[in-house]
Coordinates of C-alpha atoms (C1' of nucleotides) in Angstrom, one line a residue:
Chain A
X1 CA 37.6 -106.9 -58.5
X2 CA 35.4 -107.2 -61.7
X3 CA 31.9 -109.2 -60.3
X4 CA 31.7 -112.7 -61.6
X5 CA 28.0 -114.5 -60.9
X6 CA 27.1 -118.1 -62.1
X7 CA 24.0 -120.0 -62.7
X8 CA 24.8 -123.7 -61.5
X9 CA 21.9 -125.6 -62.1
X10 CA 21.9 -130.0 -62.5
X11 CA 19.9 -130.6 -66.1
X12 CA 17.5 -133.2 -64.1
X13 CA 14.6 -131.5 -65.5
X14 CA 13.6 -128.1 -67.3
X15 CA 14.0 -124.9 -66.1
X16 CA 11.5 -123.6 -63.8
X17 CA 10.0 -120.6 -62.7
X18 CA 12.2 -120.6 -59.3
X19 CA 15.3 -121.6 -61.2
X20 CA 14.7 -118.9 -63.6
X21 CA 14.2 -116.1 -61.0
X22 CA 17.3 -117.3 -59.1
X23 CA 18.9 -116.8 -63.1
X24 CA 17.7 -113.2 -63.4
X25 CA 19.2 -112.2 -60.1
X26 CA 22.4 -113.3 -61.1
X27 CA 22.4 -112.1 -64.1
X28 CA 21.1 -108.5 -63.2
X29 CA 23.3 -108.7 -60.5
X30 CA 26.5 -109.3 -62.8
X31 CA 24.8 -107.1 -65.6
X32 CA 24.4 -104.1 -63.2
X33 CA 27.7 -104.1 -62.0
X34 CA 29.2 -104.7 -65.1
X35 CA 30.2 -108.4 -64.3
X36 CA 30.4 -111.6 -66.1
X37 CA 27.6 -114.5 -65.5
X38 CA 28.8 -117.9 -65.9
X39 CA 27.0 -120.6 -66.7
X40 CA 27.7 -124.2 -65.4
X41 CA 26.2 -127.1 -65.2
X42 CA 26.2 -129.7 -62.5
X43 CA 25.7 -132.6 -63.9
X44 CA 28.0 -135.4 -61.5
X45 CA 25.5 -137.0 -60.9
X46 CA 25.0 -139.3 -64.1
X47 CA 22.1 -141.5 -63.1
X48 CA 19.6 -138.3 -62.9
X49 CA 21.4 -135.9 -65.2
X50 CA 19.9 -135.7 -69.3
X51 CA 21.3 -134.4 -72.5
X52 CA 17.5 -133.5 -73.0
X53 CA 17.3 -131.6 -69.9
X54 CA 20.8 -129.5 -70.7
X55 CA 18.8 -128.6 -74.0
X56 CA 15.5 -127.5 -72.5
X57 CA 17.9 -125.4 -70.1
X58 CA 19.8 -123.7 -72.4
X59 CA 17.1 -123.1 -74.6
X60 CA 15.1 -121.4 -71.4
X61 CA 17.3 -119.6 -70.8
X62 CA 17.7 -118.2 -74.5
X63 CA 14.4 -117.5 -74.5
X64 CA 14.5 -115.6 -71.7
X65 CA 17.4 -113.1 -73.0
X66 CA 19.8 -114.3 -70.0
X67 CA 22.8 -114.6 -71.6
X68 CA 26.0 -115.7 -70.6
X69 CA 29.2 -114.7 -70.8
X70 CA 31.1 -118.2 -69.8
X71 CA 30.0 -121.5 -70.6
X72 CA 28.3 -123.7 -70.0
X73 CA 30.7 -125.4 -68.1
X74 CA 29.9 -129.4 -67.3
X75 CA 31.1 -130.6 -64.1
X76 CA 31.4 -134.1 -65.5
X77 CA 33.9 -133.1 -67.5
X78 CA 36.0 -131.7 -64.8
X79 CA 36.6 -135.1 -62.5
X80 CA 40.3 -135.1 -63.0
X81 CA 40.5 -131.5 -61.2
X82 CA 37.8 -132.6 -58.4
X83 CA 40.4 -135.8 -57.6
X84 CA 43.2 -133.8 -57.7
X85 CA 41.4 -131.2 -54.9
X86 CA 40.4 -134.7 -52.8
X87 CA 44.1 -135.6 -52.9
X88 CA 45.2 -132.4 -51.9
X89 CA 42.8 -132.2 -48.8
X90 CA 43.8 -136.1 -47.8
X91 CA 47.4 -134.8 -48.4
X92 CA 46.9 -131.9 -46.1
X93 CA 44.8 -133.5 -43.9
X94 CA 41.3 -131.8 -44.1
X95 CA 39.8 -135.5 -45.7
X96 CA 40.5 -138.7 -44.6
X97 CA 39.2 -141.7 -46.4
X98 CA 36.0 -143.7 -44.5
X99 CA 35.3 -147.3 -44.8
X100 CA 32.1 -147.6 -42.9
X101 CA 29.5 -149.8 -44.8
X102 CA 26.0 -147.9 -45.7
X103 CA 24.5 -150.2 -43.8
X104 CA 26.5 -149.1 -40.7
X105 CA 25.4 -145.3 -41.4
X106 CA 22.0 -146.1 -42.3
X107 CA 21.6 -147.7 -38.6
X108 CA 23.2 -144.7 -37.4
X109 CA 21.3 -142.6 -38.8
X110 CA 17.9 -144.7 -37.2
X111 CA 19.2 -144.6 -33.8
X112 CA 20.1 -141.1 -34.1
X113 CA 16.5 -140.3 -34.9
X114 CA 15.4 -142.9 -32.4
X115 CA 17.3 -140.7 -29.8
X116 CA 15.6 -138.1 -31.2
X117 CA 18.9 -136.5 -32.1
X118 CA 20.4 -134.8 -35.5
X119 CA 21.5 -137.5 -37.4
X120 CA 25.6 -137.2 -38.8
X121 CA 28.3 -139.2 -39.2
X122 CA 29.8 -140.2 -35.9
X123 CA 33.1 -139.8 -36.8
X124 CA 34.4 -143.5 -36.7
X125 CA 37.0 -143.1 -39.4
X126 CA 38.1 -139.6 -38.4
X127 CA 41.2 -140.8 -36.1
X128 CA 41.0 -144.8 -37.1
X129 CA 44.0 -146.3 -37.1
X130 CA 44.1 -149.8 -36.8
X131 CA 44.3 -151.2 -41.2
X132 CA 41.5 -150.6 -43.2
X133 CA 38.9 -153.0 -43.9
X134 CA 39.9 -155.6 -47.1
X135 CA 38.1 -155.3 -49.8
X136 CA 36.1 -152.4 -49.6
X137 CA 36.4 -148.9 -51.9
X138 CA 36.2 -146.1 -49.3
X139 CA 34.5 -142.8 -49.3
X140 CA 36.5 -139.6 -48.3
X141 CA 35.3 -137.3 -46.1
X142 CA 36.2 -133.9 -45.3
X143 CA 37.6 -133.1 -41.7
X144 CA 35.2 -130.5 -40.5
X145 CA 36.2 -128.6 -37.6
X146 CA 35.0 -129.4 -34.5
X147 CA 35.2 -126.3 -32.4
X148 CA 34.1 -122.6 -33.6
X149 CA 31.7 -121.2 -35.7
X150 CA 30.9 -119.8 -38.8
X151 CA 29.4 -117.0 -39.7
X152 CA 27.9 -116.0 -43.3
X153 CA 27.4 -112.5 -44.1
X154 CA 24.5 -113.1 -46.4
X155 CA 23.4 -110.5 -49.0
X156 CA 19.8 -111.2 -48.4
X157 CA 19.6 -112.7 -44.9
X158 CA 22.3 -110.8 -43.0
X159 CA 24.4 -112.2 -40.6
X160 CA 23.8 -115.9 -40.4
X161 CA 26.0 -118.1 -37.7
X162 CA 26.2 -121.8 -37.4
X163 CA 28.3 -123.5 -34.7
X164 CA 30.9 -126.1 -36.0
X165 CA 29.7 -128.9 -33.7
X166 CA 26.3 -128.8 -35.9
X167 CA 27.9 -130.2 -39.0
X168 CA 29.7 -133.6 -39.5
X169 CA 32.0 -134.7 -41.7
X170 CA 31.1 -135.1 -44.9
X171 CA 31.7 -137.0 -48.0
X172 CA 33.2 -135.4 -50.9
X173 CA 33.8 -138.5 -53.1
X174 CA 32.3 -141.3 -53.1
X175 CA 33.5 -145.0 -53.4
X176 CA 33.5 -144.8 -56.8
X177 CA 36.0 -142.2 -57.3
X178 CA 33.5 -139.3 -58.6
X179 CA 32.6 -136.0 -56.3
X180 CA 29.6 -135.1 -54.8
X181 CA 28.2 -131.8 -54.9
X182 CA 29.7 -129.6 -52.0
X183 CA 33.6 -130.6 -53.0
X184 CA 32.3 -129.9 -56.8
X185 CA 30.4 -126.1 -56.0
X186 CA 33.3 -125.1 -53.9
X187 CA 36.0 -125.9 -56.7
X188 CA 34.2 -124.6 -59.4
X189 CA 32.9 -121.4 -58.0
X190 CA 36.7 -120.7 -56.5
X191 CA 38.3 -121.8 -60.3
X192 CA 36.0 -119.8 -61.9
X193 CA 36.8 -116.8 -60.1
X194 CA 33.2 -116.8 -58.4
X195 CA 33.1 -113.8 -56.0
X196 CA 29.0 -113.8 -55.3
X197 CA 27.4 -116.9 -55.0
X198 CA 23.3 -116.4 -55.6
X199 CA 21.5 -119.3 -55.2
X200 CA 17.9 -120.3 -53.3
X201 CA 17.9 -120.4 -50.3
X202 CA 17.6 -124.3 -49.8
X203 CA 21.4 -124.0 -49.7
X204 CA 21.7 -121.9 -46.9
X205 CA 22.5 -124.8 -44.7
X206 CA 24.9 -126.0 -47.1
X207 CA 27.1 -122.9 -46.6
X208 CA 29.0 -123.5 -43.6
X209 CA 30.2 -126.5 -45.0
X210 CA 31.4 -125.3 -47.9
X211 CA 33.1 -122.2 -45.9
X212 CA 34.8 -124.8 -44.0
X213 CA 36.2 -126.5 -47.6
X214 CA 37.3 -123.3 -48.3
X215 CA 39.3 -122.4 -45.8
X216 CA 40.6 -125.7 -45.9
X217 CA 42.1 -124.9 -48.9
X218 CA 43.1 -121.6 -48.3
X219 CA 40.4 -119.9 -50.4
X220 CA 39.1 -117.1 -50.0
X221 CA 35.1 -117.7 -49.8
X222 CA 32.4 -115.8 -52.3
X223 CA 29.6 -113.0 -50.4
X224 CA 26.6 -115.2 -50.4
X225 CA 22.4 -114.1 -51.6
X226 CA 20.5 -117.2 -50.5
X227 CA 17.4 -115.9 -52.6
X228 CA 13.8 -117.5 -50.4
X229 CA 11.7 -119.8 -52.3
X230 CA 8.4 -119.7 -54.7
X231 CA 5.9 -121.1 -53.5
X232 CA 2.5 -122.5 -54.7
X233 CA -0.6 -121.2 -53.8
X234 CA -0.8 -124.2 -51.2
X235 CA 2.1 -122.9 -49.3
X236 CA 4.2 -125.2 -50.3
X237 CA 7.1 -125.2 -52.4
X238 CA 6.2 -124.2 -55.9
X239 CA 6.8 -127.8 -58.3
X240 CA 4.7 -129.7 -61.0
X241 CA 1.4 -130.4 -59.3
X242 CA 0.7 -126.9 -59.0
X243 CA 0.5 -126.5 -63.0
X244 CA 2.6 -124.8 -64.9
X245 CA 6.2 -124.7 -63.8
X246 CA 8.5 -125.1 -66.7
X247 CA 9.7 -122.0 -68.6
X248 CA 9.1 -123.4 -71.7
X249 CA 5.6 -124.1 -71.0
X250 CA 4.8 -120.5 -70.1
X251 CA 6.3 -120.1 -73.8
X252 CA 4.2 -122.6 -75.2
X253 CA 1.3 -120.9 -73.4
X254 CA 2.4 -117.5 -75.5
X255 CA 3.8 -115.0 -72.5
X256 CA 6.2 -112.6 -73.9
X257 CA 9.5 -113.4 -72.2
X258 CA 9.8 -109.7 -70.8
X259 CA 6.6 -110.2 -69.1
X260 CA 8.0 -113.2 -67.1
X261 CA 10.8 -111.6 -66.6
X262 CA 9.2 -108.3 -65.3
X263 CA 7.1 -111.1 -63.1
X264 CA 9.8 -113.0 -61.4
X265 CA 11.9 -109.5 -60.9
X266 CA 8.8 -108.3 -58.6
X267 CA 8.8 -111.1 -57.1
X268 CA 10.5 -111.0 -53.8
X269 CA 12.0 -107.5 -55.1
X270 CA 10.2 -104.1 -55.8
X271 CA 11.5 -100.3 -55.8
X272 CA 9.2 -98.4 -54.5
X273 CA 5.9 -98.8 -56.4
X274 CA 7.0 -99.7 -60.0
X275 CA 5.5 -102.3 -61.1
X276 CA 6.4 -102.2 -64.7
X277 CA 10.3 -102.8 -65.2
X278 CA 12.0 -102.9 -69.0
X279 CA 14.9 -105.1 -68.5
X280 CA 17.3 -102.1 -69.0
X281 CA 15.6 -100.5 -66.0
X282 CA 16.0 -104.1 -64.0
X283 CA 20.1 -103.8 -64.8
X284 CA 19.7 -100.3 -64.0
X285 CA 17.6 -100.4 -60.5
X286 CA 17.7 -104.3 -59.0
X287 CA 19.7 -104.3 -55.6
X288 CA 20.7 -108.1 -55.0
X289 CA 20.4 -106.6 -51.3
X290 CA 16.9 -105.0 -51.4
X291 CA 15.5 -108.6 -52.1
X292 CA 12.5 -109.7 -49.6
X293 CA 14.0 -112.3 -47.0
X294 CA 10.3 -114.5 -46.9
X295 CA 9.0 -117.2 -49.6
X296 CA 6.6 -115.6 -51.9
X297 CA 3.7 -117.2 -53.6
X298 CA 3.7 -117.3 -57.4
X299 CA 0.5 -115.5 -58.7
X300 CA -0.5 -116.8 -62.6
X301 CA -2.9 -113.7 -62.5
X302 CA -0.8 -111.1 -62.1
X303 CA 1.5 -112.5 -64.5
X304 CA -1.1 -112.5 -66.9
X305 CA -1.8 -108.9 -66.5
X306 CA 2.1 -107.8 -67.1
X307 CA 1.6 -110.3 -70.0
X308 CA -1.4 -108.6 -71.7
X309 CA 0.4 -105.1 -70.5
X310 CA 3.0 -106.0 -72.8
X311 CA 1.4 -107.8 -75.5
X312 CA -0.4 -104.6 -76.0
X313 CA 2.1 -101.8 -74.9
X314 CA 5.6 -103.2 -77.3
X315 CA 6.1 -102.6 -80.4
X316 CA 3.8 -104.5 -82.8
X317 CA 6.7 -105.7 -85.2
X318 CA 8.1 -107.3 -81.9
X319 CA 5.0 -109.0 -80.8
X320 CA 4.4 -110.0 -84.3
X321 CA 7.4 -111.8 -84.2
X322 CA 6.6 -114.3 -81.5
X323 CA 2.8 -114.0 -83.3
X324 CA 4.0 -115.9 -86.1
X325 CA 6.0 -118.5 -83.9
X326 CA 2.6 -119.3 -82.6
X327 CA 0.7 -119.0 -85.7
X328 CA 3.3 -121.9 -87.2
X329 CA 3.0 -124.2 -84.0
X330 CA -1.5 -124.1 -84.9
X331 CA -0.1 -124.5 -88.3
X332 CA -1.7 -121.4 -89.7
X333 CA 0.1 -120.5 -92.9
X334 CA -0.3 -116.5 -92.7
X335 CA 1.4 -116.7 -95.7
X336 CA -1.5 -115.1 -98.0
X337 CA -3.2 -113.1 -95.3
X338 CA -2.9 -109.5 -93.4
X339 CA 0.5 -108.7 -92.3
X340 CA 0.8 -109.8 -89.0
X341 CA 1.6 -106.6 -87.1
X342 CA -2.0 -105.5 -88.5
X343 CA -3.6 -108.2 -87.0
X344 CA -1.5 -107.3 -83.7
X345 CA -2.7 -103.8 -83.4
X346 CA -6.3 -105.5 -84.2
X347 CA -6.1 -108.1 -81.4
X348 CA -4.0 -106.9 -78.9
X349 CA -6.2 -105.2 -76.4
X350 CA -8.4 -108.4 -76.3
X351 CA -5.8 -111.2 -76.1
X352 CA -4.0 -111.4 -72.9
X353 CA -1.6 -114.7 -74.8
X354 CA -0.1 -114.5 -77.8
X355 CA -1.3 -118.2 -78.1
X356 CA -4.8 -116.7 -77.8
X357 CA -4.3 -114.3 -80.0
X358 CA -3.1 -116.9 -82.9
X359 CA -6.0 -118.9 -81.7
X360 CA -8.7 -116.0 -82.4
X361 CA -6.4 -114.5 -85.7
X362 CA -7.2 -117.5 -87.6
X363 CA -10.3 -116.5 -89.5
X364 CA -7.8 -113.8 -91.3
X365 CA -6.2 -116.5 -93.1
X366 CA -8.8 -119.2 -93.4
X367 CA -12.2 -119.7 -94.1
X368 CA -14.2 -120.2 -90.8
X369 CA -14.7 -124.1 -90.4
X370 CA -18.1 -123.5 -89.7
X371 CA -20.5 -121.0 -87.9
X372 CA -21.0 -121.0 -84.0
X373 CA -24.2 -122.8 -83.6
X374 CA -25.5 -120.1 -81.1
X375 CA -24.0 -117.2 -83.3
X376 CA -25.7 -118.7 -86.3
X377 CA -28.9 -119.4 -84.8
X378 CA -29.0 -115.5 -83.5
X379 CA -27.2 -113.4 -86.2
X380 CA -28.0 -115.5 -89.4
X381 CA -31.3 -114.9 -89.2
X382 CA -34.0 -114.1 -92.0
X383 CA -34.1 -110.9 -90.8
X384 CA -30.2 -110.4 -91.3
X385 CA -30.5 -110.6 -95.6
X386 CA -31.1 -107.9 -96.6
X387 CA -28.3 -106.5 -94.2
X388 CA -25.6 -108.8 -95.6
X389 CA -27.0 -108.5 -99.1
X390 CA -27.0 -104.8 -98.7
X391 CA -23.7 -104.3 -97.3
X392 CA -22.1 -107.1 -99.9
X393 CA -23.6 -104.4 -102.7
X394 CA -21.5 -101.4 -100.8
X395 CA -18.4 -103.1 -99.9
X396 CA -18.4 -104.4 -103.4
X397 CA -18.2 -101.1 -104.8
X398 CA -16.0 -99.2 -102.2
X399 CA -13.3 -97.7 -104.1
X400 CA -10.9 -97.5 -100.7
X401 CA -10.3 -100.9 -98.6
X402 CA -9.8 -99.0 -95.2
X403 CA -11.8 -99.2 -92.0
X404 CA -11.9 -95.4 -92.4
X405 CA -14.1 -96.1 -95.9
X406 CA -15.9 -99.5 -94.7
X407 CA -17.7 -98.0 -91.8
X408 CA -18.2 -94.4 -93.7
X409 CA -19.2 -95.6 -97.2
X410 CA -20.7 -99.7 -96.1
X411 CA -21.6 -100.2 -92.4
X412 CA -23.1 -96.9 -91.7
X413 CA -24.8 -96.5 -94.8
X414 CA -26.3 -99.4 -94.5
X415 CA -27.5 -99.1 -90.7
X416 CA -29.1 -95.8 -91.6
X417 CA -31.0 -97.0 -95.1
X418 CA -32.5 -100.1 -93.1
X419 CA -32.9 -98.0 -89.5
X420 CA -31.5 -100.5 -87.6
X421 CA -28.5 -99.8 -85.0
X422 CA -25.2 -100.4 -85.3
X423 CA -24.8 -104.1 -83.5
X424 CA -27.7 -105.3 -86.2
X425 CA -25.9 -104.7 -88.7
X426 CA -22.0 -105.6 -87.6
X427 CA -22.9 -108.6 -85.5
X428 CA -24.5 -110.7 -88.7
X429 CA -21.5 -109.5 -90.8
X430 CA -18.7 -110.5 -87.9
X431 CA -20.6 -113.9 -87.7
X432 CA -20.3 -114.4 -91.7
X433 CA -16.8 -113.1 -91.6
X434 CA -15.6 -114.8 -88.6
X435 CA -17.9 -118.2 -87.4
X436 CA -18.4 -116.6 -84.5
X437 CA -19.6 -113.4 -82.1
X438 CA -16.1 -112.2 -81.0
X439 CA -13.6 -109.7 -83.4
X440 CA -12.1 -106.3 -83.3
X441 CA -14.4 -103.8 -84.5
X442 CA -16.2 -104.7 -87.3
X443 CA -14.3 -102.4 -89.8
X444 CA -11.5 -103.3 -88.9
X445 CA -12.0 -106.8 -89.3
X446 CA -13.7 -106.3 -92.6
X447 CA -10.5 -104.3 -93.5
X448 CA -7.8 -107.1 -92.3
X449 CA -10.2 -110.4 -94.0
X450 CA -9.7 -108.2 -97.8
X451 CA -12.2 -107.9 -100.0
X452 CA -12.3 -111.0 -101.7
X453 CA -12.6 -113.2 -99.0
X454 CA -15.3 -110.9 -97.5
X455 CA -17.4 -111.0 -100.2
X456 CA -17.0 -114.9 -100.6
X457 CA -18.1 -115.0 -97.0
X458 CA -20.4 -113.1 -97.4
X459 CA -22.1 -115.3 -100.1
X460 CA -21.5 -118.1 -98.0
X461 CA -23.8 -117.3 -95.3
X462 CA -26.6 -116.3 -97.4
X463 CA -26.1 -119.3 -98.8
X464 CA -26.0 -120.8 -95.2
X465 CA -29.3 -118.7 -94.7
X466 CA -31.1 -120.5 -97.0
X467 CA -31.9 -117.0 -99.5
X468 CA -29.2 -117.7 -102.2
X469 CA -27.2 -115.5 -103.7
Chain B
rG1 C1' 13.8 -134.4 -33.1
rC2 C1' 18.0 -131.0 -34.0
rU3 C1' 20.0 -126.7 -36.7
rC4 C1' 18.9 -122.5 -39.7
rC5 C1' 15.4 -119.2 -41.9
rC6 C1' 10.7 -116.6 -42.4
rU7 C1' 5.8 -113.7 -40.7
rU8 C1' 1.9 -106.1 -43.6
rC9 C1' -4.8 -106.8 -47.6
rG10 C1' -6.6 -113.5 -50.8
rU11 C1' -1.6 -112.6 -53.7
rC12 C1' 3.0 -109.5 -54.9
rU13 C1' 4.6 -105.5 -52.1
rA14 C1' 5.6 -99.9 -50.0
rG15 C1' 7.0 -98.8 -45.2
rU16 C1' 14.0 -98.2 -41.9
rG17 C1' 10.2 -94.6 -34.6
rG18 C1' 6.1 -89.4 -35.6
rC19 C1' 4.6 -87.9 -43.1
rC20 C1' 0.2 -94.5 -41.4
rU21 C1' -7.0 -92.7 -40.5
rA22 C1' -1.0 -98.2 -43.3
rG23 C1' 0.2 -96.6 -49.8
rG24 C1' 0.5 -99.1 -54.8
rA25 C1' -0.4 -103.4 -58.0
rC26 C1' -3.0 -108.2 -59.3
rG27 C1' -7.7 -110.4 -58.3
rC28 C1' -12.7 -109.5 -56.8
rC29 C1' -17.3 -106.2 -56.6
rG30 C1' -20.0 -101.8 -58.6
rG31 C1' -20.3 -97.8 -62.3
rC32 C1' -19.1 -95.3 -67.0
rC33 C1' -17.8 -96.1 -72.2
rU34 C1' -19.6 -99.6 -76.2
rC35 C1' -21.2 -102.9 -82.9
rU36 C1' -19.2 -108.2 -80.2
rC37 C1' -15.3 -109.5 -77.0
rA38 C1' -12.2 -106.5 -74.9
rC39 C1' -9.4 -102.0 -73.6
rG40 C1' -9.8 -97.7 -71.0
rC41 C1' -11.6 -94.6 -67.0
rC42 C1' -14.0 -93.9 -62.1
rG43 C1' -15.2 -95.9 -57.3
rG44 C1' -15.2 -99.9 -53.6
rU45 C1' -13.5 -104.3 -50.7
rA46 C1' -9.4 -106.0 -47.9
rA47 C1' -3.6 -106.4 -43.9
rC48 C1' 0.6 -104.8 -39.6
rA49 C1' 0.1 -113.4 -36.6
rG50 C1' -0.6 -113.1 -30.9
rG51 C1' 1.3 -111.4 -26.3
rG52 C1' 4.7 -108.7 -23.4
rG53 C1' 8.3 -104.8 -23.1
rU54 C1' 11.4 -100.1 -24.6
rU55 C1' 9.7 -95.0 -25.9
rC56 C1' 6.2 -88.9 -25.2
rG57 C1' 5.1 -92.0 -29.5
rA58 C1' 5.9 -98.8 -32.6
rG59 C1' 4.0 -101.9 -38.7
rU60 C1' 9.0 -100.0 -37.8
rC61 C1' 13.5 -101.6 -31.8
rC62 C1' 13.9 -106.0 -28.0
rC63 C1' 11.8 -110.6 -25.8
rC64 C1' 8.4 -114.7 -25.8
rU65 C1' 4.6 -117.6 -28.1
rA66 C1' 2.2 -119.4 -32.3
rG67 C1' 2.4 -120.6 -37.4
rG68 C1' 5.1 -121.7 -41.9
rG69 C1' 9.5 -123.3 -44.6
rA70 C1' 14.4 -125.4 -45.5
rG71 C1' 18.4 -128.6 -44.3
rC72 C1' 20.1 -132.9 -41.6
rG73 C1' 22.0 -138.5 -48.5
rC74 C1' 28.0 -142.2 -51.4
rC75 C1' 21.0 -136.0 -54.6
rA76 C1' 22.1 -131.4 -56.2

RNA sequence: GCUCCCUUCGUCUAGUGGCCUAGGACGCCGGCCUCUCACGCCGGUAACAGGGGUUCGAGUCCCCUAGGGAGCGCCA
């Protein structure tokens, strides 16, 4: 039987870091075993769900290279088969329809916890049969079994039993006709051919029921992998207060999407002591069943690391790539500039973002708005003239525009003829050339800023300096 | 409250009864390198939740305790 995964989340918000791990184990999982991942959407419930938040989905999950084979499905467009799966249960018997008021059932539910007890449905319309109440639209309920257990051989959590008598009947459409959400999972993942069901592990409780819906219908049920939770570094489960959370967001903030990846992979998961995983080798080496049964906390440090790891270990063309995507949300038009794999190989080893790294690149393609007060007050000194007028003389001549040629024929030269060191001479240059303190080496960024514009920048700060030009 | 789940350095983890004086990674600290910022390299810090068993031997098996989490909706 070929493997068939699914990622089922409800679009009532973005994707998030927890969703997406739960993705990429589903995906590798189907990927590694040369399966299909489906893609569905559960979206009954139309007060919470959002066209906006099916778009932010989707487009997560693009960014993230999960692809999938089938879909997306929408639930809400499936109601007519959910009915027909009710009727079939109350025809069978396994659902009967439930009249009781949610006022009854929220005082119920009070006592119950008053009594210190579980609180479920007591079971008043189970065997009713004196009429109906007039005038009121009934739930339906399925007919859990009383007696026996069920057990769940979990992928991740082994052998997991819950007694019958635990769980109460519940409902699986409500009184306005539509399904709720263990009717809907159950149906889909058995249409769509569903044979491992990875999910987080919040819905390990849910599983008995939906055994028990199963079997009611004579289906076959899916192997389970209730993956454990991410959590903040509070403790508790990972959500907005703790920063970022949204996929998208770690985008914005310029991670490479194989670093996240290679990120949420480790987390919960490892083989042996690699820490550095190309997705081929996650298709290749991730065991569904080698996944860590306890909550892990999410770490934006180490994720920074694989990010910087791979910012400056990929190929620069592919880096560049997502480089311009940044450079166009700052609104740098790079247009006129170095090519941007250039300025990748410059920056990489000092930007641990790609956002950064636009951020700090934009003094190749404009003129510095200004000069860093500090820098300015230190580097454009007096003192510093004769260096930049000196090295303005050399670098005008240099027949070669290389780094190779700038510090050979301009910077050295130049430190030598006035017997200064090194950071005298490049640090009042990398202030003209860049506003500030901070650049790759100085030939290099000489090299990458063109002759032209050095030269014009050049003049400016002796203007700046107050010696003319 | 009830049911279910979990427990190795601050964090992610290796570990499947002797290879563990518990390994790696992030972070942190120190050093080297150095034109700035970095990178890189070298070194250091730091953990088996507690208690009972089983065994010649336990991080590894069993039990208890403690702590943490999830679920208990006409949400998913």
């Amino acid at each position: 039987m070929t493997v068939r995964t699914r990622f089922a989340p409800s679009p009532t918000g973005y994707l998030h870091i927890g969703g997406a791990r739960t993705a990429l184990y589903s995906w590798l999982h189907a990927r590694r075993h040369g399966g299909r991942f489906v893609l569905r959407i559960e979206d009954t419930d139309r007060e919470r769900s959002t066209e906006a938040s099916v778009r932010a989905i989707l487009e997560g999950m693009e960014w993230l290279g999960l692809a999938w084979d089938e879909g997306p499905h929408f639930q809400s467009r499936r109601f007519e088969r959910y009915r027909e799966v009710v009727e079939r249960l109350l025809a069978s018997g396994h659902a009967y329809l439930c009249y009781c008021s949610k006022e009854r059932l929220e005082r119920l539910r009070a006592e119950q916890l008053a009594r210190k007890e579980k609180p479920r449905y007591d079971g008043l319309c189970r065997d009713r049969t004196d009429p109906p109440p007039e005038g009121v639209q009934p739930v339906v309920r399925f007919r859990n079994p009383r007696e026996g257990e069920v057990v769940v051989e979990d992928l991740i959590r082994g052998r997991v039993v819950f007694a019958n008598a635990e769980l109460d009947d519940l409902i699986i459409q409500r009184a306005d006709g539509t399904p709720t959400y263990n009717l809907t999972v159950v149906v889909d993942d058995w249409d769509m051919g569903i044979t491992h069901v990875i999910r987080g592990d919040d819905h390990l409780n849910n599983t008995p029921r939906q055994i028990n819906i199963m079997r009611a219908l004579g289906v076959e049920p899916p192997t389970y992998a209730h993956v454990p939770m991410i959590l903040g570094p509070d403790g508790k489960r990972l959500s907005k207060r703790h920063g970022a959370v949204s996929v998208l967001q770690y985008r914005d903030e310029g991670y490479l999407p194989e670093a996240l990846l290679n990120y949420l992979v480790r987390l919960g998961w490892s083989h042996g002591d690699q820490e550095i995983f190309s997705v081929e080798e996650m298709i290749r080496l991730f065991d569904i069943r080698e996944v860590n049964k306890a909550a892990s906390t999410f770490n934006p440090d180490k994720l920074l690391w694989l990010n910087h790891h791979y910012i400056q270990s990929s190929d620069p063309a592919h880096v560049a790539r997502h480089l311009a995507w940044h450079m166009a949300r700052l609104g740098i038009d790079t247009a006129g500039g170095p090519p941007l794999e250039a300025v990748v190989l410059a920056q990489r080893e000092r930007c641990k973002t790609l956002k950064e790294m636009a951020e700090r690149s934009r003094y190749f393609y404009e003129e510095p708005a200004g000069y860093e007060e500090k820098a300015a007050a230190r580097h454009l000194t007096p003192e510093s003239a004769p260096v930049l007028e000196a090295l303005r003389e050399r670098l005008a001549a240099l027949e070669e525009w290389t780094p190779e040629a700038i510090h050979t024929r301009a910077v050295l030269p130049v430190t030598e003829a006035l017997g200064l060191k090194l950071g005298k001479v490049a640090q009042p240059l990398r202030v003209a050339l860049t506003g500030g303190t901070v650049s790759p080496p100085i030939d290099q960024t000489v090299a990458l800023i063109g002759r032209e514009r050095t030269l014009a920048r050049i003049d400016r700060a002796l203007d700046h300096m107050g010696t003319g030009a």
